[in-house]
């Protein structure tokens, strides 16, 4: 059964395969400002080296700390990976607070599921498991956004109690309650 876990070097091989799947979809180009896109541009040519991957994992894990250096406009976030055994299935990031830009279109939580693991309920389960993490960070109503035309992501958010707030800049903005939830439901 898949679980959320902090980033780990244990899934190195399957992580590389997942990133190849994202690249095959066109992720990582200059217009891709998502976490996956940014990470592919920064590490895509060197992730295969174990020492680089270990450094990447350590950097991701450190981002949850306020004092960790980060690019301007970025906030602390808790990144968790959705894994089953040694198989990387996806990632979810809970941003600890919102900047004006995140409030507009980015939200508190962002997630990605690798192509070969989609349409199996992973995104819904992953978001459900991450909501208590957001709650422990003091986020009682998480802002979660998706593209207007992303029907699958809309369903994921709605299955987790998301209530549509509005649409801005081609993004649907949902409020998702986090309090009192447990990873199992």
Tab-separated table of C-alpha atoms in Angstrom:
chain	number	residue	atom	x	y	z
A	1	UNK	CA	0.000	0.000	0.000
A	2	UNK	CA	1.456	3.410	-0.944
A	3	UNK	CA	2.397	5.857	1.790
A	4	UNK	CA	3.672	9.399	2.128
A	5	UNK	CA	7.307	9.556	3.134
A	6	UNK	CA	9.926	12.267	3.297
A	7	UNK	CA	12.132	12.234	0.188
A	8	UNK	CA	14.508	9.262	0.317
A	9	UNK	CA	17.443	7.955	-1.718
A	10	UNK	CA	15.882	4.482	-1.483
A	11	UNK	CA	13.686	5.209	-4.531
A	12	UNK	CA	16.482	6.591	-6.730
A	13	UNK	CA	15.966	4.227	-9.678
A	14	UNK	CA	12.189	4.618	-9.878
A	15	UNK	CA	12.469	8.378	-9.304
A	16	UNK	CA	14.681	8.640	-12.405
A	17	UNK	CA	12.131	6.644	-14.400
A	18	UNK	CA	9.344	8.941	-13.167
A	19	UNK	CA	11.282	12.057	-14.178
A	20	UNK	CA	11.809	10.537	-17.638
A	21	UNK	CA	8.021	10.136	-17.864
A	22	UNK	CA	7.506	13.790	-16.899
A	23	UNK	CA	10.100	14.869	-19.478
A	24	UNK	CA	8.330	12.810	-22.138
A	25	UNK	CA	5.217	14.920	-21.409
A	26	UNK	CA	7.228	18.096	-22.029
A	27	UNK	CA	7.824	18.953	-18.387
A	28	UNK	CA	10.978	20.842	-17.502
A	29	UNK	CA	11.000	23.386	-20.330
A	30	UNK	CA	11.421	27.093	-19.565
A	31	UNK	CA	7.645	27.663	-19.442
A	32	UNK	CA	7.150	24.943	-16.796
A	33	UNK	CA	7.231	26.811	-13.483
A	34	UNK	CA	6.018	23.831	-11.448
A	35	UNK	CA	8.161	22.163	-8.810
A	36	UNK	CA	8.781	19.185	-11.099
A	37	UNK	CA	9.712	21.477	-13.985
A	38	UNK	CA	12.073	23.529	-11.835
A	39	UNK	CA	13.711	20.392	-10.422
A	40	UNK	CA	14.164	18.841	-13.866
A	41	UNK	CA	15.919	21.981	-15.107
A	42	UNK	CA	18.158	22.139	-12.026
A	43	UNK	CA	19.029	18.450	-11.604
A	44	UNK	CA	17.857	16.543	-14.664
A	45	UNK	CA	21.331	16.129	-16.129
A	46	UNK	CA	22.945	14.978	-12.878
A	47	UNK	CA	20.312	13.100	-10.820
A	48	UNK	CA	21.711	9.799	-12.070
A	49	UNK	CA	24.802	10.334	-9.889
A	50	UNK	CA	24.063	8.964	-6.384
A	51	UNK	CA	25.877	11.806	-4.606
A	52	UNK	CA	23.877	14.438	-6.520
A	53	UNK	CA	20.616	12.631	-5.828
A	54	UNK	CA	21.485	12.385	-2.117
A	55	UNK	CA	22.186	16.131	-2.043
A	56	UNK	CA	18.879	16.814	-3.828
A	57	UNK	CA	16.989	14.673	-1.277
A	58	UNK	CA	18.697	16.475	1.612
A	59	UNK	CA	17.831	19.875	0.106
A	60	UNK	CA	14.175	18.918	-0.303
A	61	UNK	CA	13.986	17.704	3.283
A	62	UNK	CA	15.610	20.930	4.534
A	63	UNK	CA	13.035	23.156	2.810
A	64	UNK	CA	10.611	22.627	5.698
A	65	UNK	CA	12.868	24.706	7.969
A	66	UNK	CA	12.340	28.462	8.058
A	67	UNK	CA	16.098	29.188	8.158
A	68	UNK	CA	16.881	27.189	5.000
A	69	UNK	CA	18.012	29.477	2.157
A	70	UNK	CA	15.605	29.516	-0.782
A	71	UNK	CA	14.988	31.620	-3.887
A	72	UNK	CA	13.261	34.989	-3.417
A	73	UNK	CA	9.501	34.598	-3.144
A	74	UNK	CA	9.654	30.967	-2.068
A	75	UNK	CA	8.331	29.884	1.317
A	76	UNK	CA	9.119	26.907	3.560
A	77	UNK	CA	7.402	23.763	2.345
A	78	UNK	CA	7.110	20.159	3.381
A	79	UNK	CA	7.661	17.876	0.414
A	80	UNK	CA	6.560	14.280	0.708
A	81	UNK	CA	6.830	11.458	-1.790
A	82	UNK	CA	4.110	8.906	-2.466
A	83	UNK	CA	5.884	5.561	-2.607
A	84	UNK	CA	5.074	1.885	-2.578
A	85	UNK	CA	8.083	-0.147	-1.519
A	86	UNK	CA	10.915	1.231	-3.636
A	87	UNK	CA	8.565	2.624	-6.277
A	88	UNK	CA	8.216	6.410	-6.564
A	89	UNK	CA	4.650	7.221	-7.617
A	90	UNK	CA	4.409	10.963	-7.063
A	91	UNK	CA	5.065	13.964	-4.869
A	92	UNK	CA	3.103	16.485	-2.874
A	93	UNK	CA	4.269	19.736	-1.373
A	94	UNK	CA	2.590	21.636	1.448
A	95	UNK	CA	3.618	25.287	1.481
A	96	UNK	CA	3.672	26.594	5.033
A	97	UNK	CA	2.232	29.989	4.127
A	98	UNK	CA	1.098	31.937	1.087
A	99	UNK	CA	2.758	34.798	-0.734
A	100	UNK	CA	0.563	37.076	-2.870
A	101	UNK	CA	1.451	34.974	-5.948
A	102	UNK	CA	0.674	31.683	-4.202
A	103	UNK	CA	-2.585	33.157	-2.905
A	104	UNK	CA	-3.522	34.068	-6.461
A	105	UNK	CA	-2.744	30.854	-8.378
A	106	UNK	CA	-0.361	28.497	-6.549
A	107	UNK	CA	-2.058	27.624	-3.286
A	108	UNK	CA	-0.878	25.744	-0.221
A	109	UNK	CA	-0.597	22.316	-1.830
A	110	UNK	CA	0.777	21.131	-5.143
A	111	UNK	CA	1.083	17.542	-6.333
A	112	UNK	CA	2.178	15.434	-9.279
A	113	UNK	CA	1.686	11.756	-10.087
A	114	UNK	CA	3.934	10.090	-12.634
A	115	UNK	CA	2.200	9.147	-15.895
A	116	UNK	CA	2.432	5.373	-15.412
A	117	UNK	CA	0.683	5.618	-12.009
A	118	UNK	CA	-2.230	7.859	-12.979
A	119	UNK	CA	-5.918	6.954	-12.955
A	120	UNK	CA	-5.498	4.625	-9.986
A	121	UNK	CA	-6.565	6.977	-7.195
A	122	UNK	CA	-3.051	7.930	-6.126
A	123	UNK	CA	-3.573	11.697	-6.309
A	124	UNK	CA	-6.783	11.503	-4.262
A	125	UNK	CA	-5.148	9.317	-1.615
A	126	UNK	CA	-1.984	11.412	-1.575
A	127	UNK	CA	-3.900	14.661	-1.031
A	128	UNK	CA	-6.013	13.004	1.680
A	129	UNK	CA	-2.850	11.840	3.456
A	130	UNK	CA	-1.266	15.315	3.218
A	131	UNK	CA	-4.190	17.261	4.695
A	132	UNK	CA	-3.261	16.359	8.312
A	133	UNK	CA	0.266	17.602	7.567
A	134	UNK	CA	-1.209	20.955	6.540
A	135	UNK	CA	-3.364	20.995	9.660
A	136	UNK	CA	-0.332	20.419	11.904
A	137	UNK	CA	1.279	23.427	10.208
A	138	UNK	CA	-1.673	25.578	11.285
A	139	UNK	CA	-3.462	25.538	7.928
A	140	UNK	CA	-7.123	24.825	8.664
A	141	UNK	CA	-8.406	25.548	5.168
A	142	UNK	CA	-5.887	24.778	2.438
A	143	UNK	CA	-5.991	26.658	-0.837
A	144	UNK	CA	-5.570	24.097	-3.626
A	145	UNK	CA	-5.647	25.158	-7.263
A	146	UNK	CA	-5.768	23.488	-10.656
A	147	UNK	CA	-6.049	24.494	-14.283
A	148	UNK	CA	-9.619	25.080	-15.434
A	149	UNK	CA	-9.367	22.265	-17.978
A	150	UNK	CA	-7.791	19.714	-15.584
A	151	UNK	CA	-10.880	17.625	-14.844
A	152	UNK	CA	-8.896	14.881	-13.087
A	153	UNK	CA	-7.353	17.319	-10.622
A	154	UNK	CA	-10.731	18.952	-10.011
A	155	UNK	CA	-12.118	15.551	-9.028
A	156	UNK	CA	-9.161	14.883	-6.720
A	157	UNK	CA	-9.727	18.168	-4.905
A	158	UNK	CA	-13.497	17.731	-4.704
A	159	UNK	CA	-13.181	14.139	-3.410
A	160	UNK	CA	-11.135	15.588	-0.563
A	161	UNK	CA	-13.834	18.055	0.428
A	162	UNK	CA	-12.692	20.944	-1.746
A	163	UNK	CA	-15.207	23.726	-2.259
A	164	UNK	CA	-14.757	25.937	-5.314
A	165	UNK	CA	-13.993	29.503	-4.248
A	166	UNK	CA	-13.424	31.151	-7.642
A	167	UNK	CA	-11.402	31.201	-10.848
A	168	UNK	CA	-8.368	33.416	-11.424
A	169	UNK	CA	-5.959	33.521	-14.337
A	170	UNK	CA	-7.219	30.226	-15.753
A	171	UNK	CA	-6.960	28.462	-12.380
A	172	UNK	CA	-9.762	27.149	-10.222
A	173	UNK	CA	-9.221	27.953	-6.550
A	174	UNK	CA	-10.620	25.541	-3.979
A	175	UNK	CA	-10.729	25.624	-0.199
A	176	UNK	CA	-10.087	22.212	1.337
A	177	UNK	CA	-10.661	21.621	5.074
A	178	UNK	CA	-7.712	20.031	6.846
A	179	UNK	CA	-8.841	19.760	10.461
A	180	UNK	CA	-9.740	16.487	12.078
A	181	UNK	CA	-8.739	14.388	9.092
A	182	UNK	CA	-6.557	11.331	9.358
A	183	UNK	CA	-4.537	9.733	6.550
A	184	UNK	CA	-7.054	6.893	6.351
A	185	UNK	CA	-10.017	9.180	5.851
